Amino acid sequence: MLSAEDNEILTRTGPGTLMGDLFRRFWIPVLLSCELPEPDCPPVRVRIMGEDLLAFRNSEGSVGVIEPRCSHRGADLFLGRVEDCGIRCAYHGWLFGTGGECLEAPTVSSNDTKGKFRERAAIRAYPVREAGDIVWAYMGPPERMPEFPMMEFTLVSAEHRFASKKLQEANWAQLCEGGLDTAHFSFLHMPVDVDSANIPTGAGGAGPQHMRWMKNDPKPRFSIKEHPAGLAMGGARHTDGEDTYWRIAQFLMPNHGFAPSTLVGRTYTGQTWVPIDDINTWVFCYSWNPEQPLQENEKGYVQGVPSIYSEVDENYVPIRNRRNGYMQDRTAQKYETFTGIVGVSEQDAAIQESQGRIADRTREQLGPTDLGVVSFRRLMIDAAKALSAGEEPPAAARPDAYCVRSGAIVTGPEKSFDEVLLTRFGTPNGEADRQYESQAAE
Ligand code: FES
Ligand SMILES: [Fe+2]
């Protein structure tokens, strides 16, 4: 349970809010690289944390993320032409570069377009990076810009990764909580007959026996370990015998979560929840396999394969969404799946959006299986309050600590979480950065 005041702090990310300031100390995904498919292609409107922005790819292939208002007389640059290594306002032809600089002002005599004029005519632009097939921006104070986080999916080569996104119509924090709440698998994603032969294997390799263990043990024992970038979260369930089935998720500040089911050698998946505003969220979804190229059925939504990807339209809006009741089929609910909703990602979206556009956390009844969710809230609210008191978030200064993995393992009984992390990943917090050290040094 949270106080109303803390719920506000956790959920509001617009300019000038406590959580908004915290987010603006980190690199944030803005859109997919493929939304700007080639130099001088049409610009794309983006709204991030309540700020309306415009993304474009200039003649040389570099991406700009700028405020969309022309500094001459306020025309919308979305109407403009992307040309001559900038975006040219359609009204009187002022040209702006990816850094927001005014490169040309045809209505002003050329003698006057130097020096002070250039400074005055510049529009707001955020620093941009492209990594992992995603365009990222840093929207905070320039003097605080951190190094880019070493998330593993951005470090592997292109054929070893895939990225997409989906719209979810609710506040970012409850969606993030849904990703970290690994207890819900025992119900939300279950088939009615867990012993049937038709249970599909999930993206990370979890198959029928893992599903049965999850169904039979809806009270996983949680262990949380804080590390420099966030939290490793273990959930331990009984198996058929003496062994324990561990699923370990990762939360990385401020808004990344890695899924817990991946078995050794299989494909990892993660999601980053980017507030569009306080009641809508872009969920960036990505998969990576450091050991082998991804299979075709691991790249985005594939019917029948349980995964983080939703079936979406050309605007990345899920086909099964709140306006059509997620196409819930009550007959399927009776005989096939626990929800009657097709798709693991869609099941998550339905239940998370059902909590309200901004979940009311003042009226909850939390228990031991909510430990991960509670730890996430405490970490984020404390960090936002600390920043408002002048204390910078330490995670922003540790790009190396973002190179971690999540995943599952079956171990003998009675192991501590520290032992399990070492057994599954070979490192104390799931770190995988050793193999990328040479890349970071380049
Ligand atoms: S309003 Fe953009 S050039 Fe005049
Ligand atoms: Fe889920």
Coordinates of C-alpha atoms and ligand atoms in Angstrom, one line a residue:
M1 CA 0.0 0.0 0.0
L2 CA 1.2 3.5 -0.8
S3 CA 0.1 6.9 0.5
A4 CA -1.7 9.0 -2.1
E5 CA 1.3 11.3 -2.1
D6 CA 3.8 8.5 -2.9
N7 CA 1.5 7.2 -5.6
E8 CA 1.6 10.6 -7.2
I9 CA 5.4 10.6 -7.0
L10 CA 5.7 7.2 -8.5
T11 CA 3.4 7.7 -11.4
R12 CA 3.8 11.3 -12.6
T13 CA 6.7 11.9 -15.1
G14 CA 5.9 15.2 -16.8
P15 CA 8.4 18.0 -16.8
G16 CA 9.1 19.3 -13.3
T17 CA 7.7 16.3 -11.4
L18 CA 10.0 14.3 -9.0
M19 CA 9.8 11.1 -11.0
G20 CA 10.0 13.1 -14.2
D21 CA 13.3 14.6 -13.0
L22 CA 14.6 11.1 -12.1
F23 CA 13.7 9.7 -15.5
R24 CA 15.5 12.7 -17.1
R25 CA 18.8 11.5 -15.6
F26 CA 18.8 8.4 -17.8
W27 CA 18.8 7.6 -21.6
I28 CA 15.2 6.9 -22.6
P29 CA 13.9 5.0 -25.8
V30 CA 12.0 7.3 -28.0
L31 CA 11.1 5.3 -31.1
L32 CA 12.3 2.4 -33.2
S33 CA 15.1 3.0 -35.7
C34 CA 12.9 1.4 -38.4
E35 CA 10.3 4.2 -37.9
L36 CA 12.9 6.4 -39.6
P37 CA 13.8 3.9 -42.3
E38 CA 16.2 6.1 -44.5
P39 CA 17.9 9.5 -44.8
D40 CA 15.5 12.3 -45.5
C41 CA 12.4 10.1 -44.8
P42 CA 9.3 11.8 -43.3
P43 CA 9.6 12.9 -39.7
V44 CA 7.7 11.2 -36.9
R45 CA 5.8 12.8 -34.1
V46 CA 6.7 11.4 -30.7
R47 CA 5.3 12.2 -27.2
I48 CA 7.5 11.2 -24.3
M49 CA 6.8 12.0 -20.6
G50 CA 4.3 14.6 -21.6
E51 CA 6.6 16.4 -24.1
D52 CA 5.6 16.7 -27.7
L53 CA 8.7 16.1 -29.9
L54 CA 9.6 15.4 -33.5
A55 CA 12.1 12.8 -34.7
F56 CA 13.8 13.0 -38.1
R57 CA 16.7 11.3 -39.9
N58 CA 18.8 13.8 -41.8
S59 CA 20.6 13.4 -45.2
E60 CA 23.6 11.7 -43.5
G61 CA 21.5 9.3 -41.6
S62 CA 21.8 11.0 -38.1
V63 CA 18.6 11.3 -36.0
G64 CA 17.4 14.4 -34.4
V65 CA 14.8 14.6 -31.6
I66 CA 13.6 18.2 -31.4
E67 CA 10.8 20.4 -30.2
P68 CA 8.4 20.6 -33.2
R69 CA 7.8 24.4 -33.1
C70 CA 9.7 26.6 -35.6
S71 CA 11.4 29.5 -33.8
H72 CA 10.4 32.0 -36.5
R73 CA 6.6 32.1 -36.0
G74 CA 5.8 28.8 -34.4
A75 CA 4.7 26.6 -37.3
D76 CA 4.7 22.9 -36.7
L77 CA 7.9 21.4 -38.2
F78 CA 6.1 18.1 -38.7
L79 CA 4.7 19.7 -41.9
G80 CA 8.2 20.5 -43.0
R81 CA 10.6 18.8 -45.5
V82 CA 13.6 16.8 -44.3
E83 CA 16.4 17.9 -46.7
D84 CA 19.8 19.5 -46.8
C85 CA 20.9 17.8 -43.6
G86 CA 18.1 19.2 -41.5
I87 CA 14.3 19.8 -41.4
R88 CA 13.0 22.8 -43.3
C89 CA 9.9 24.6 -42.1
A90 CA 7.2 24.6 -44.7
Y91 CA 6.2 28.2 -43.9
H92 CA 9.2 30.4 -44.8
G93 CA 12.0 27.8 -45.1
W94 CA 14.0 28.1 -42.0
L95 CA 16.2 25.0 -41.7
F96 CA 17.1 23.2 -38.4
G97 CA 19.8 20.6 -37.8
T98 CA 19.6 17.5 -35.6
G99 CA 21.1 19.6 -32.7
G100 CA 18.3 22.2 -33.0
E101 CA 20.7 24.7 -34.6
C102 CA 19.2 27.1 -37.2
L103 CA 21.2 26.4 -40.3
E104 CA 19.4 28.7 -42.7
A105 CA 16.9 31.5 -42.4
P106 CA 16.0 32.6 -45.9
T107 CA 13.7 35.4 -44.7
V108 CA 16.7 37.1 -42.9
S109 CA 19.5 38.8 -44.7
S110 CA 22.6 36.5 -44.7
N111 CA 24.6 39.1 -42.8
D112 CA 22.2 38.8 -39.9
T113 CA 22.2 35.0 -39.6
K114 CA 25.4 34.6 -37.8
G115 CA 26.4 34.5 -34.1
K116 CA 23.8 35.8 -31.8
F117 CA 21.0 35.2 -34.3
R118 CA 21.9 31.5 -34.5
E119 CA 21.7 31.2 -30.7
R120 CA 18.4 32.9 -30.5
A121 CA 16.9 31.0 -33.4
A122 CA 17.9 27.5 -32.1
I123 CA 15.2 25.2 -31.0
R124 CA 15.3 22.7 -28.2
A125 CA 16.9 19.4 -29.2
Y126 CA 17.9 16.4 -27.1
P127 CA 21.1 14.3 -27.5
V128 CA 20.3 11.1 -29.4
R129 CA 21.9 7.6 -29.7
E130 CA 20.8 4.7 -31.8
A131 CA 21.4 1.3 -30.1
G132 CA 19.7 -2.1 -30.3
D133 CA 17.5 -0.9 -33.2
I134 CA 16.0 1.8 -31.0
V135 CA 16.5 5.6 -31.0
W136 CA 17.3 6.8 -27.5
A137 CA 17.3 10.4 -26.2
Y138 CA 18.7 12.1 -23.1
M139 CA 16.1 14.6 -21.9
G140 CA 17.8 15.9 -18.8
P141 CA 20.2 18.7 -17.9
P142 CA 23.2 18.7 -20.3
E143 CA 25.8 18.7 -17.6
R144 CA 24.3 15.5 -16.1
M145 CA 24.2 13.4 -19.2
P146 CA 25.4 9.9 -18.3
E147 CA 27.3 7.4 -20.4
F148 CA 25.1 5.1 -22.4
P149 CA 24.0 2.0 -20.4
M150 CA 25.6 -1.3 -21.5
M151 CA 22.4 -3.3 -22.0
E152 CA 23.4 -6.6 -23.6
F153 CA 20.8 -6.4 -26.4
T154 CA 22.4 -3.2 -27.7
L155 CA 25.9 -4.9 -27.7
V156 CA 25.2 -8.1 -29.6
S157 CA 25.3 -8.0 -33.4
A158 CA 22.1 -7.3 -35.4
E159 CA 21.2 -10.9 -36.2
H160 CA 21.3 -11.8 -32.5
R161 CA 18.6 -9.3 -31.5
F162 CA 15.2 -8.0 -32.3
A163 CA 13.2 -5.0 -31.0
S164 CA 9.7 -3.8 -31.4
K165 CA 7.1 -1.8 -29.3
K166 CA 3.5 -1.8 -28.3
L167 CA 1.1 0.8 -27.0
Q168 CA -0.4 0.2 -23.5
E169 CA -3.1 2.5 -22.3
A170 CA -2.2 2.9 -18.6
N171 CA 0.5 4.5 -16.4
W172 CA 4.0 3.2 -16.8
A173 CA 4.5 2.1 -13.2
Q174 CA 1.8 -0.5 -13.0
L175 CA 2.9 -2.0 -16.3
C176 CA 6.5 -2.2 -14.9
E177 CA 5.1 -3.8 -11.8
G178 CA 3.3 -6.4 -14.0
G179 CA 6.7 -7.3 -15.5
L180 CA 8.3 -7.7 -12.1
D181 CA 5.4 -9.5 -10.5
T182 CA 6.5 -13.0 -11.5
A183 CA 3.9 -14.7 -9.2
H184 CA 1.0 -14.0 -11.6
F185 CA 2.0 -16.7 -14.0
S186 CA 0.3 -19.3 -11.9
F187 CA -3.0 -17.9 -13.0
L188 CA -3.0 -15.2 -15.7
H189 CA -1.1 -17.1 -18.3
M190 CA -2.3 -20.7 -17.5
P191 CA -4.1 -23.1 -19.8
V192 CA -7.1 -24.7 -18.1
D193 CA -5.7 -28.2 -18.5
V194 CA -2.0 -27.9 -17.6
D195 CA -1.5 -31.6 -18.2
S196 CA -2.6 -31.5 -21.8
A197 CA 0.0 -32.2 -24.5
N198 CA -0.6 -29.0 -26.3
I199 CA 1.1 -26.5 -24.1
P200 CA 3.4 -24.4 -26.2
T201 CA 7.0 -23.7 -25.1
G202 CA 7.7 -20.1 -24.3
A203 CA 10.3 -17.9 -25.9
G204 CA 12.9 -18.5 -23.1
G205 CA 12.4 -22.3 -23.2
A206 CA 9.8 -22.8 -20.4
G207 CA 7.8 -25.8 -21.3
P208 CA 4.9 -27.9 -20.0
Q209 CA 6.7 -29.1 -16.9
H210 CA 7.6 -25.6 -15.9
M211 CA 4.0 -24.5 -16.4
R212 CA 2.8 -27.3 -14.2
W213 CA 5.2 -26.3 -11.4
M214 CA 4.0 -22.7 -11.6
K215 CA 0.4 -23.8 -11.5
N216 CA 0.9 -26.1 -8.6
D217 CA 2.8 -23.4 -6.6
P218 CA 1.1 -20.0 -6.7
K219 CA 3.1 -18.8 -3.7
P220 CA 6.7 -18.4 -4.9
R221 CA 9.2 -17.4 -2.2
F222 CA 10.8 -14.1 -3.2
S223 CA 14.3 -12.9 -2.6
I224 CA 15.4 -9.5 -3.7
K225 CA 19.0 -8.3 -4.2
E226 CA 19.9 -4.7 -4.8
H227 CA 22.8 -4.1 -7.2
P228 CA 24.3 -0.9 -8.7
A229 CA 21.7 -0.7 -11.6
G230 CA 18.6 -1.9 -9.8
L231 CA 17.2 -5.1 -8.4
A232 CA 17.6 -8.9 -9.1
M233 CA 14.4 -10.6 -8.1
G234 CA 14.2 -14.3 -7.5
G235 CA 11.0 -16.3 -7.1
A236 CA 11.4 -19.9 -5.9
R237 CA 8.8 -22.6 -6.5
H238 CA 8.5 -26.3 -5.7
T239 CA 9.0 -28.8 -8.5
D240 CA 7.7 -32.4 -8.6
G241 CA 10.6 -33.6 -6.5
E242 CA 13.1 -32.1 -4.0
D243 CA 14.4 -29.5 -6.4
T244 CA 13.5 -25.8 -6.6
Y245 CA 12.5 -23.9 -9.8
W246 CA 13.8 -20.4 -9.7
R247 CA 12.7 -17.6 -12.0
I248 CA 14.9 -14.5 -11.7
A249 CA 13.8 -11.1 -13.1
Q250 CA 15.9 -7.9 -13.3
F251 CA 14.7 -4.3 -12.8
L252 CA 17.1 -1.7 -14.0
M253 CA 16.5 2.0 -13.2
P254 CA 14.5 3.8 -14.1
N255 CA 12.1 1.7 -16.3
H256 CA 13.6 -1.5 -17.7
G257 CA 12.6 -5.1 -16.7
F258 CA 14.0 -8.4 -18.0
A259 CA 11.7 -11.5 -18.0
P260 CA 12.4 -14.4 -15.7
S261 CA 11.8 -17.6 -17.6
T262 CA 14.8 -17.9 -19.9
L263 CA 16.7 -21.2 -19.5
V264 CA 20.5 -21.4 -20.0
G265 CA 21.4 -20.9 -23.7
R266 CA 18.0 -19.7 -24.7
T267 CA 16.8 -16.2 -25.8
Y268 CA 16.5 -13.4 -23.3
T269 CA 13.7 -10.8 -23.4
G270 CA 13.2 -7.4 -21.8
Q271 CA 10.8 -4.5 -21.8
T272 CA 11.3 -0.8 -21.2
W273 CA 8.2 1.2 -20.2
V274 CA 8.4 4.7 -21.6
P275 CA 5.6 7.1 -20.4
I276 CA 3.9 8.9 -23.3
D277 CA 2.1 10.8 -20.6
D278 CA 0.7 9.7 -17.3
I279 CA -2.0 7.4 -18.7
N280 CA -0.3 5.9 -21.9
T281 CA 2.9 4.0 -22.3
W282 CA 5.2 2.8 -25.1
V283 CA 6.4 -0.6 -24.1
F284 CA 9.7 -1.3 -26.0
C285 CA 10.2 -5.0 -26.3
Y286 CA 13.4 -6.7 -27.2
S287 CA 15.0 -10.2 -27.5
W288 CA 18.6 -11.2 -27.7
N289 CA 20.6 -14.4 -27.7
P290 CA 24.4 -13.8 -27.2
E291 CA 25.2 -17.4 -28.4
Q292 CA 23.2 -17.7 -31.6
P293 CA 21.2 -15.7 -34.1
L294 CA 17.5 -15.4 -33.3
Q295 CA 15.1 -17.8 -35.0
E296 CA 12.4 -16.3 -37.1
N297 CA 9.7 -17.2 -34.6
E298 CA 11.6 -15.2 -31.9
K299 CA 11.2 -11.9 -33.8
G300 CA 8.0 -10.3 -32.7
Y301 CA 4.5 -11.7 -32.3
V302 CA 4.0 -15.2 -33.5
Q303 CA 0.6 -16.8 -32.9
G304 CA 0.9 -19.6 -30.4
V305 CA 4.4 -18.6 -29.0
P306 CA 4.0 -17.2 -25.5
S307 CA 6.1 -14.0 -25.5
I308 CA 6.3 -10.3 -24.6
Y309 CA 5.2 -9.3 -28.1
S310 CA 1.6 -8.2 -28.8
E311 CA 0.0 -8.6 -32.2
V312 CA -0.1 -4.9 -33.3
D313 CA -1.3 -2.8 -36.2
E314 CA 0.9 -0.5 -38.4
N315 CA 0.9 2.1 -35.6
Y316 CA 2.0 -0.4 -32.9
V317 CA -1.5 -0.4 -31.3
P318 CA -2.4 -4.0 -30.2
I319 CA -5.2 -5.6 -32.2
R320 CA -6.7 -6.9 -28.9
N321 CA -7.0 -3.8 -26.8
R322 CA -9.2 -2.1 -24.2
R323 CA -11.7 -0.8 -26.8
N324 CA -12.7 -4.3 -27.9
G325 CA -12.4 -6.0 -24.5
Y326 CA -9.2 -7.7 -25.7
M327 CA -11.5 -10.0 -27.7
Q328 CA -12.0 -12.1 -24.6
D329 CA -13.7 -15.4 -25.6
R330 CA -15.7 -16.8 -22.7
T331 CA -15.9 -20.2 -24.2
A332 CA -12.2 -20.3 -24.6
Q333 CA -12.0 -19.2 -21.0
K334 CA -14.1 -22.1 -19.9
Y335 CA -12.3 -24.8 -21.8
E336 CA -8.9 -23.5 -22.9
T337 CA -7.1 -20.7 -21.1
F338 CA -7.5 -19.0 -17.8
T339 CA -8.5 -15.6 -19.4
G340 CA -9.9 -16.5 -22.8
I341 CA -7.6 -13.8 -24.2
V342 CA -5.2 -14.8 -27.0
G343 CA -1.5 -13.9 -26.3
V344 CA 0.6 -13.7 -23.1
S345 CA 1.4 -10.1 -23.8
E346 CA -2.3 -9.3 -24.4
Q347 CA -3.2 -11.1 -21.2
D348 CA -0.7 -8.9 -19.3
A349 CA -2.0 -5.7 -21.0
A350 CA -5.7 -6.6 -20.2
I351 CA -5.1 -7.2 -16.5
Q352 CA -2.7 -4.2 -16.1
E353 CA -5.0 -1.8 -17.8
S354 CA -7.9 -3.1 -15.8
Q355 CA -6.2 -1.7 -12.7
G356 CA -7.2 1.8 -13.9
R357 CA -5.3 4.3 -16.1
I358 CA -3.3 5.1 -12.9
A359 CA -3.7 2.3 -10.3
D360 CA -4.9 3.4 -6.9
R361 CA -2.2 1.9 -4.6
T362 CA -3.8 3.3 -1.4
R363 CA -6.3 0.5 -1.3
E364 CA -4.2 -2.6 -1.8
Q365 CA -3.8 -5.7 0.3
L366 CA -0.2 -6.7 -0.3
G367 CA 1.4 -10.0 0.7
P368 CA 4.7 -11.9 0.6
T369 CA 4.5 -12.5 -3.2
D370 CA 4.3 -8.7 -3.8
L371 CA 7.8 -8.3 -2.4
G372 CA 9.3 -7.5 -5.8
V373 CA 6.7 -4.9 -6.5
V374 CA 7.2 -3.3 -3.1
S375 CA 11.0 -3.2 -3.6
F376 CA 10.6 -1.5 -7.0
R377 CA 8.4 1.2 -5.6
R378 CA 10.6 1.9 -2.6
L379 CA 13.7 2.1 -4.8
M380 CA 12.1 4.5 -7.3
I381 CA 10.3 6.7 -4.8
D382 CA 13.4 7.0 -2.6
A383 CA 15.6 7.8 -5.6
A384 CA 13.1 10.5 -6.8
K385 CA 13.0 12.1 -3.3
A386 CA 16.7 11.9 -3.0
L387 CA 17.2 13.6 -6.3
S388 CA 14.9 16.4 -5.3
A389 CA 17.1 16.8 -2.2
G390 CA 20.2 17.1 -4.5
E391 CA 21.4 13.5 -4.5
E392 CA 22.1 12.2 -8.0
P393 CA 21.0 8.6 -8.8
P394 CA 24.1 6.4 -8.5
A395 CA 22.8 4.0 -11.2
A396 CA 23.2 6.6 -13.9
A397 CA 26.9 6.6 -13.3
R398 CA 27.3 2.9 -13.7
P399 CA 26.6 2.0 -17.3
D400 CA 28.5 -1.3 -16.9
A401 CA 26.0 -2.5 -14.3
Y402 CA 23.3 -2.6 -16.9
C403 CA 24.9 -5.6 -18.6
V404 CA 23.0 -8.2 -16.7
R405 CA 20.8 -11.2 -17.6
S406 CA 17.6 -12.6 -16.1
G407 CA 16.6 -16.2 -16.3
A408 CA 15.5 -19.5 -14.8
I409 CA 17.2 -22.5 -13.3
V410 CA 16.3 -25.7 -11.4
T411 CA 18.5 -26.2 -8.4
G412 CA 18.8 -28.4 -5.4
P413 CA 16.8 -27.4 -2.4
E414 CA 18.0 -25.0 0.4
K415 CA 20.2 -22.8 -1.8
S416 CA 20.5 -19.1 -0.9
F417 CA 19.6 -16.5 -3.6
D418 CA 23.3 -15.6 -3.8
E419 CA 24.2 -19.2 -4.6
V420 CA 21.4 -19.5 -7.1
L421 CA 22.6 -16.3 -8.9
L422 CA 26.1 -17.6 -9.1
T423 CA 25.0 -21.0 -10.3
R424 CA 22.7 -19.6 -13.0
F425 CA 24.9 -16.7 -14.3
G426 CA 28.4 -17.3 -12.9
T427 CA 28.3 -13.8 -11.4
P428 CA 26.9 -12.3 -8.2
N429 CA 24.1 -10.2 -9.8
G430 CA 23.7 -11.8 -13.3
E431 CA 26.4 -9.7 -14.8
A432 CA 27.5 -10.5 -18.3
D433 CA 29.7 -7.6 -18.9
R434 CA 33.1 -9.4 -19.0
Q435 CA 32.7 -10.6 -22.6
Y436 CA 31.9 -7.0 -23.7
E437 CA 34.8 -5.2 -21.9
S438 CA 36.8 -4.9 -25.1
Q439 CA 33.9 -3.4 -26.9
A440 CA 33.4 -0.8 -24.2
A441 CA 37.0 0.2 -24.4
E442 CA 36.8 0.8 -28.1
Ligands
FES1 S1 7.3 29.9 -39.2 FE1 8.9 28.5 -39.8 S2 10.0 29.6 -41.2 FE2 8.4 31.0 -40.7
FE2 FE 2.7 -11.8 -17.5

